[in-house]
PDB file of C-alpha atoms in Angstrom:
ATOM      1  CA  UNK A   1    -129.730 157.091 -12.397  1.00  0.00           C
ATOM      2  CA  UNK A   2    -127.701 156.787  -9.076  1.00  0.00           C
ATOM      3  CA  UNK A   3    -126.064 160.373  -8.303  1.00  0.00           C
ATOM      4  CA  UNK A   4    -122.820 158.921  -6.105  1.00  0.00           C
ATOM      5  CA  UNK A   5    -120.132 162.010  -4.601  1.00  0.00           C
ATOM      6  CA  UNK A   6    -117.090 160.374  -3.813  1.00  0.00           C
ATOM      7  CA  UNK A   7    -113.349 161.437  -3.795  1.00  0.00           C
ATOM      8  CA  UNK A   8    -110.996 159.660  -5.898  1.00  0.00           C
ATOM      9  CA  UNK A   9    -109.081 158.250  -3.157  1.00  0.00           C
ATOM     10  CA  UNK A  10    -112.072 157.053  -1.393  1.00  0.00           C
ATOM     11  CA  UNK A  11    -113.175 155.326  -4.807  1.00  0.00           C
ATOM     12  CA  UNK A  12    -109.559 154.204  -6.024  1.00  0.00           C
ATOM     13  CA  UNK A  13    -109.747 152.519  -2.357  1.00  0.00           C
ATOM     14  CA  UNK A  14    -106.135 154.563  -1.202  1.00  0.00           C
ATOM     15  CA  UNK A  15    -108.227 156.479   1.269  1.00  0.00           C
ATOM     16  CA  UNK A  16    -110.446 155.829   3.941  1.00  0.00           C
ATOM     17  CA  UNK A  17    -113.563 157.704   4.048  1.00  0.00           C
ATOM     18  CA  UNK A  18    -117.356 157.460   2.185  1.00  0.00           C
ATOM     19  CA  UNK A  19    -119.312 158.889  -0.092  1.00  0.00           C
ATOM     20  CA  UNK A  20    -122.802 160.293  -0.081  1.00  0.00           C
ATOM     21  CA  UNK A  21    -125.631 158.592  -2.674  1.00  0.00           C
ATOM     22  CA  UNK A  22    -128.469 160.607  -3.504  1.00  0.00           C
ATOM     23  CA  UNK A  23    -131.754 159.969  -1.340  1.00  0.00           C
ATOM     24  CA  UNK A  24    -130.125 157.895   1.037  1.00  0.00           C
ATOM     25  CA  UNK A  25    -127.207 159.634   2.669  1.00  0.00           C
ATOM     26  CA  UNK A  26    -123.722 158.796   3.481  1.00  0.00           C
ATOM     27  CA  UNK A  27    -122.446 155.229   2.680  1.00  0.00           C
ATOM     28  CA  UNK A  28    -118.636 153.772   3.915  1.00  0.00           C
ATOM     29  CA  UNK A  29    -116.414 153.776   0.600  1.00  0.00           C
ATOM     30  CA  UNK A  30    -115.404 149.978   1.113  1.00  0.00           C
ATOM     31  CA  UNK A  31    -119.481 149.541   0.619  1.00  0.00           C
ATOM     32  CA  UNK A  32    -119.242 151.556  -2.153  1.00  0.00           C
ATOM     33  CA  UNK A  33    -116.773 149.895  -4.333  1.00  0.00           C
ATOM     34  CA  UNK A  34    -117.841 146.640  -3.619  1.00  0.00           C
ATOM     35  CA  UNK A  35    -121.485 148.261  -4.888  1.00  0.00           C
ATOM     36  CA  UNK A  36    -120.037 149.357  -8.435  1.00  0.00           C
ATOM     37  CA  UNK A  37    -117.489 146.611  -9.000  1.00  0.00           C
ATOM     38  CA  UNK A  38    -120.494 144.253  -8.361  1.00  0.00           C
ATOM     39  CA  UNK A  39    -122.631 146.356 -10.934  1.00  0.00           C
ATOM     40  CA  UNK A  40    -120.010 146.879 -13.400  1.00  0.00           C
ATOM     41  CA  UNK A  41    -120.347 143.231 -14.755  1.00  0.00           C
ATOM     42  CA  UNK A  42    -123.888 143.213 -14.192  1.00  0.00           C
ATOM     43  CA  UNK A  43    -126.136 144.369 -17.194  1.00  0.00           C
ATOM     44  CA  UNK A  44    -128.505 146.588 -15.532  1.00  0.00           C
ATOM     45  CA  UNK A  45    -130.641 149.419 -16.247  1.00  0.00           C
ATOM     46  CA  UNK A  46    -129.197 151.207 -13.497  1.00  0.00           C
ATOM     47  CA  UNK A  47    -126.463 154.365 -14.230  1.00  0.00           C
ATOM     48  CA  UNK A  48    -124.477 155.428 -11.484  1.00  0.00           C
ATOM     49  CA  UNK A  49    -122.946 158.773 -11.963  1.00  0.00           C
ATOM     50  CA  UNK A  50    -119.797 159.788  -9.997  1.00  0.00           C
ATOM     51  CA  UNK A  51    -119.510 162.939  -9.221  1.00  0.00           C
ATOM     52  CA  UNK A  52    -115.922 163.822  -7.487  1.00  0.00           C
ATOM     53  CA  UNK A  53    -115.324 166.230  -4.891  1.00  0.00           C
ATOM     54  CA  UNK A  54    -111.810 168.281  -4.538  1.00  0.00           C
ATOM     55  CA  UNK A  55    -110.147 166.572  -1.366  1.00  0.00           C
ATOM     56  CA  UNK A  56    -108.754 169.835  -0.200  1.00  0.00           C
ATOM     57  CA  UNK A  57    -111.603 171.796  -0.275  1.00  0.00           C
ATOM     58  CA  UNK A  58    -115.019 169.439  -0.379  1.00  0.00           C
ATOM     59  CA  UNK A  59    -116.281 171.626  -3.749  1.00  0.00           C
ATOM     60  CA  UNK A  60    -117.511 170.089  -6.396  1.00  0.00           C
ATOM     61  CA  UNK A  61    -116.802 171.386 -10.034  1.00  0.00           C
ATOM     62  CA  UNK A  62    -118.850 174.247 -10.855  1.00  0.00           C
ATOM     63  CA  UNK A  63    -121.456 174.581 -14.019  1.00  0.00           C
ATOM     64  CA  UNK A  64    -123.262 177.399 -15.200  1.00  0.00           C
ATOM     65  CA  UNK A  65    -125.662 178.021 -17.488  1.00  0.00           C
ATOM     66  CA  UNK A  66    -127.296 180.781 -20.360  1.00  0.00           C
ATOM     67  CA  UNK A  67    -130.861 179.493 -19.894  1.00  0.00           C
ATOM     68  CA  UNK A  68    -133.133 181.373 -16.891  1.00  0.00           C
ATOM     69  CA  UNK A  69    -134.006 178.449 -15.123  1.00  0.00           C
ATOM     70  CA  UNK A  70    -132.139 176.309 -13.219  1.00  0.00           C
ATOM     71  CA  UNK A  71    -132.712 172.956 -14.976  1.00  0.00           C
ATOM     72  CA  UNK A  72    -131.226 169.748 -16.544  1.00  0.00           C
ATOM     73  CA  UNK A  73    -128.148 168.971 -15.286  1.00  0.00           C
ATOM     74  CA  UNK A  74    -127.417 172.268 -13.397  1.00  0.00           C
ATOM     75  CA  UNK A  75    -130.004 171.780 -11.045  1.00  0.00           C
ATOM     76  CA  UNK A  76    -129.774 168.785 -10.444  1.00  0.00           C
ATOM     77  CA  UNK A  77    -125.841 169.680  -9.478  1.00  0.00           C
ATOM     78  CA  UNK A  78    -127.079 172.212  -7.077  1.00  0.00           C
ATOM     79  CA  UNK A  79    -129.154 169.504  -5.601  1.00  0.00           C
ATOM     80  CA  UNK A  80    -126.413 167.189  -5.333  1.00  0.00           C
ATOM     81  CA  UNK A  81    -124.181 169.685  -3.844  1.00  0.00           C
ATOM     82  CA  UNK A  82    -126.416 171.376  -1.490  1.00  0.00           C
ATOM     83  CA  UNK A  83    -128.699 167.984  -0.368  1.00  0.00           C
ATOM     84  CA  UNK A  84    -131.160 170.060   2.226  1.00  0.00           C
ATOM     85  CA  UNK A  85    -132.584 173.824   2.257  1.00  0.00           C
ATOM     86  CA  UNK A  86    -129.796 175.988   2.078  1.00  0.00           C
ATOM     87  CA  UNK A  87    -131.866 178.639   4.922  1.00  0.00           C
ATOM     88  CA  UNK A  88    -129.763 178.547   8.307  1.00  0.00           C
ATOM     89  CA  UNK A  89    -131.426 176.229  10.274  1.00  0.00           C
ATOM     90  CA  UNK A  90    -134.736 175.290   7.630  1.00  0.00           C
ATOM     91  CA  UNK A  91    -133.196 171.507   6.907  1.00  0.00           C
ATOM     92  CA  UNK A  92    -136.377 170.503   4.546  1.00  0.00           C
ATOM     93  CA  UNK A  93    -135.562 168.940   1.104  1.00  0.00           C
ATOM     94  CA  UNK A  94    -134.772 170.465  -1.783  1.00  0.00           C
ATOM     95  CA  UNK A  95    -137.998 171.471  -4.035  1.00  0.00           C
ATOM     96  CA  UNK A  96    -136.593 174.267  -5.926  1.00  0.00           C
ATOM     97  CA  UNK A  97    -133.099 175.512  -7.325  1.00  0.00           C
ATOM     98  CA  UNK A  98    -133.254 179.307  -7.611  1.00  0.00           C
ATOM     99  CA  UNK A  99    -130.350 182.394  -7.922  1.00  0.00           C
ATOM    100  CA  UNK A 100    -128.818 183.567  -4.992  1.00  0.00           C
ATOM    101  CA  UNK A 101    -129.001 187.429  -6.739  1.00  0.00           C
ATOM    102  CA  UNK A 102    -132.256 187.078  -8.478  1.00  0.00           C
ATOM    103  CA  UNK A 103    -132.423 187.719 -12.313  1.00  0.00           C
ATOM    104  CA  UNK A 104    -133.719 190.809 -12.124  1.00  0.00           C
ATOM    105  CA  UNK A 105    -130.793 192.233 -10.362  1.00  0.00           C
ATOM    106  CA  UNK A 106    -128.615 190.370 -12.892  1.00  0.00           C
ATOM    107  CA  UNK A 107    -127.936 187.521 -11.166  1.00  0.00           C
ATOM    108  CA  UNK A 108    -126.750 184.779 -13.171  1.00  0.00           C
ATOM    109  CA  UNK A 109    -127.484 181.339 -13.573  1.00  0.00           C
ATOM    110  CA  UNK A 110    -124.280 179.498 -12.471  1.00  0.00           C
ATOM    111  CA  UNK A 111    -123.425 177.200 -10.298  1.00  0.00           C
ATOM    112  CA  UNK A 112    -122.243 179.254  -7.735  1.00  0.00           C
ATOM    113  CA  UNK A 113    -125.141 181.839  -7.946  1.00  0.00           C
ATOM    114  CA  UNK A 114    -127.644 179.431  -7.437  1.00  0.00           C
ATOM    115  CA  UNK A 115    -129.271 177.385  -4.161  1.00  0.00           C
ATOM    116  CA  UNK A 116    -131.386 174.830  -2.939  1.00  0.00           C
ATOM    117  CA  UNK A 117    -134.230 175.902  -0.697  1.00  0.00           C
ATOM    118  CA  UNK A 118    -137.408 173.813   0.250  1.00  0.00           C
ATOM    119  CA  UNK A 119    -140.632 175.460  -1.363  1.00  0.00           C
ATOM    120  CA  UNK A 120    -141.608 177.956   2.088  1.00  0.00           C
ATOM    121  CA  UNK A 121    -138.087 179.194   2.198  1.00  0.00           C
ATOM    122  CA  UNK A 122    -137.458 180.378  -1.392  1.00  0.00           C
ATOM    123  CA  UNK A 123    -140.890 182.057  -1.248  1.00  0.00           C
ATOM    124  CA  UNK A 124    -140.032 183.989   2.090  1.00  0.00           C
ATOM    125  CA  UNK A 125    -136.724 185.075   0.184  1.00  0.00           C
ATOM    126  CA  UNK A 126    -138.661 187.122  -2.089  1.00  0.00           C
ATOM    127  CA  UNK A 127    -140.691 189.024  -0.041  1.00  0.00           C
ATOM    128  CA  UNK A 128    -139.571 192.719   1.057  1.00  0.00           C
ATOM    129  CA  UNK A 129    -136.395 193.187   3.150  1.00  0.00           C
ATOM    130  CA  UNK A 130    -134.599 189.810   2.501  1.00  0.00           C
ATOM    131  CA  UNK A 131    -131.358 189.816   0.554  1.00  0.00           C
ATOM    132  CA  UNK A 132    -128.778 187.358  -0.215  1.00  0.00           C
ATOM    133  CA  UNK A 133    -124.987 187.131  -2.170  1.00  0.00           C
ATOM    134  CA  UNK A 134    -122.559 184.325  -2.931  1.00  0.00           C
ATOM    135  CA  UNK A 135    -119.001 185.175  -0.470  1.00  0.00           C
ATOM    136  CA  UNK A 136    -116.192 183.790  -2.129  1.00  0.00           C
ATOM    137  CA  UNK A 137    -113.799 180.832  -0.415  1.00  0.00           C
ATOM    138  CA  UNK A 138    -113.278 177.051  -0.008  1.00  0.00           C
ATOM    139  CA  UNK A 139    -116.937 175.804  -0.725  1.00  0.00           C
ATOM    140  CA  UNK A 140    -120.308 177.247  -2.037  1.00  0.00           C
ATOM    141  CA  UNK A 141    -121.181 180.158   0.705  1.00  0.00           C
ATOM    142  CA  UNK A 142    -124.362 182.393   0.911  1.00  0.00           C
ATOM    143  CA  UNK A 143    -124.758 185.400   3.011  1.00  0.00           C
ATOM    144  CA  UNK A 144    -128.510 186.090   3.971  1.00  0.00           C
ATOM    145  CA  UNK A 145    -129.668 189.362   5.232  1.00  0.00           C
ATOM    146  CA  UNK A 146    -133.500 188.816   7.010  1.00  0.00           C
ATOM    147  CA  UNK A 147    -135.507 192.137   7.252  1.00  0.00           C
ATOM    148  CA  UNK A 148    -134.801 192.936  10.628  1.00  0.00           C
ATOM    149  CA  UNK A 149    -131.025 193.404   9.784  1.00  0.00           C
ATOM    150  CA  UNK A 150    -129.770 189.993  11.092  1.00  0.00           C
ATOM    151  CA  UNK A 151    -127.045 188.282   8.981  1.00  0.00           C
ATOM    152  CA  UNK A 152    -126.544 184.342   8.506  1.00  0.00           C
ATOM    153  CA  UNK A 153    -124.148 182.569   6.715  1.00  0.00           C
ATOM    154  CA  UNK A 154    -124.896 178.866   4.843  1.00  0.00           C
ATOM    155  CA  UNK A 155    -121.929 176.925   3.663  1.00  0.00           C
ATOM    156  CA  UNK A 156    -122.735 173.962   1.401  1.00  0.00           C
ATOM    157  CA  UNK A 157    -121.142 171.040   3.700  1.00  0.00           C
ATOM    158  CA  UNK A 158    -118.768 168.477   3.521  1.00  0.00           C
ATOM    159  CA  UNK A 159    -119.319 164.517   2.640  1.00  0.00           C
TER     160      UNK A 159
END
C-alpha cells in the first residue's frame, strides 16, 4: 500500500502543485500522474491510496473512532496527516498515535483528539505538569503546556 495526499486539482492535472507519498516526502504532481496512469494498466500488487486534502484549508477529512486505541485505519490517518513528532521542535518519526486529552480525562479517540509523537516525546507527555488540548481552526492544532508554565503551539502542516 502507497499512502499518496494530493489535491484534486493537483491530481486532475488543472493545478500546479505536488503531493506528499508516504516515507519518501513531497513529489511534483506532473510525476505523480504520470506514476498512477502508468500503474493503472499495470497489474501489480501495489495499492495506492489517495487521500485528498481541502485546497482551502490543507485538512484532511477527519475519522474517529469507539475503540481505545488508536489503530487500523485511524492511526494510520494521524500518521499520514501529521508525518513527524507533533512536539514543537522534536521532528523524529512517528512511533506512536496517542490522545491529545488522555482517556482518563475523557478524551476521545478521534481524529482530531489524537497525535503523532516519536516514542521519548509521548512518554515525557505523561509525566507530572505537562498538559495538552486540540484549539479549533483551519488545520489540526495542539496547544502544549510544559511544567514550567511555557505554552507551544503545533499545527499539522501543509503539503
Amino acid at each position: 500500500m502507497i499512502n499518496l495526499i494530493v489535491r484534486d486539482d493537483v491530481l486532475l492535472g488543472e493545478g500546479a502543485g505536488s503531493g506528499w507519498v508516504e516515507g519518501h516526502g513531497p513529489v511534483p504532481g506532473d510525476l505523480l500522474r504520470q506514476w498512477i496512469a502508468d500503474n493503472a494498466d499495470a497489474a501489480v500488487d501495489t495499492f495506492v491510496r489517495r487521500l485528498y486534502e481541502r485546497p482551502a484549508t490543507g485538512a484532511l477529512v477527519g475519522m474517529d473512532s469507539p475503540a481505545e486505541l488508536f489503530q487500523g485505519r485511524l492511526a494510520e490517518f494521524i500518521r499520514l496527516r501529521d508525518r513527524v513528532c507533533r512536539t514543537p521542535g522534536c521532528g523524529a518519526p512517528i512511533r506512536h498515535t496517542d490522545h491529545v486529552v488522555p482517556r482518563c480525562r475523557d478524551g476521545p479517540t478521534s481524529a482530531d483528539n489524537g497525535q503523532g509523537l516519536c516514542e521519548l516525546c509521548n512518554y515525557a507527555k505523561e509525566a507530572d505538569g505537562w498538559t495538552a488540548r486540540t484549539v479549533p481552526g483551519l488545520r489540526h492544532t495542539v496547544e502544549i503546556t510544559t511544567p514550567t508554565g511555557h505554552v507551544y503551539t503545533s499545527t499539522a502542516e501543509r503539503l
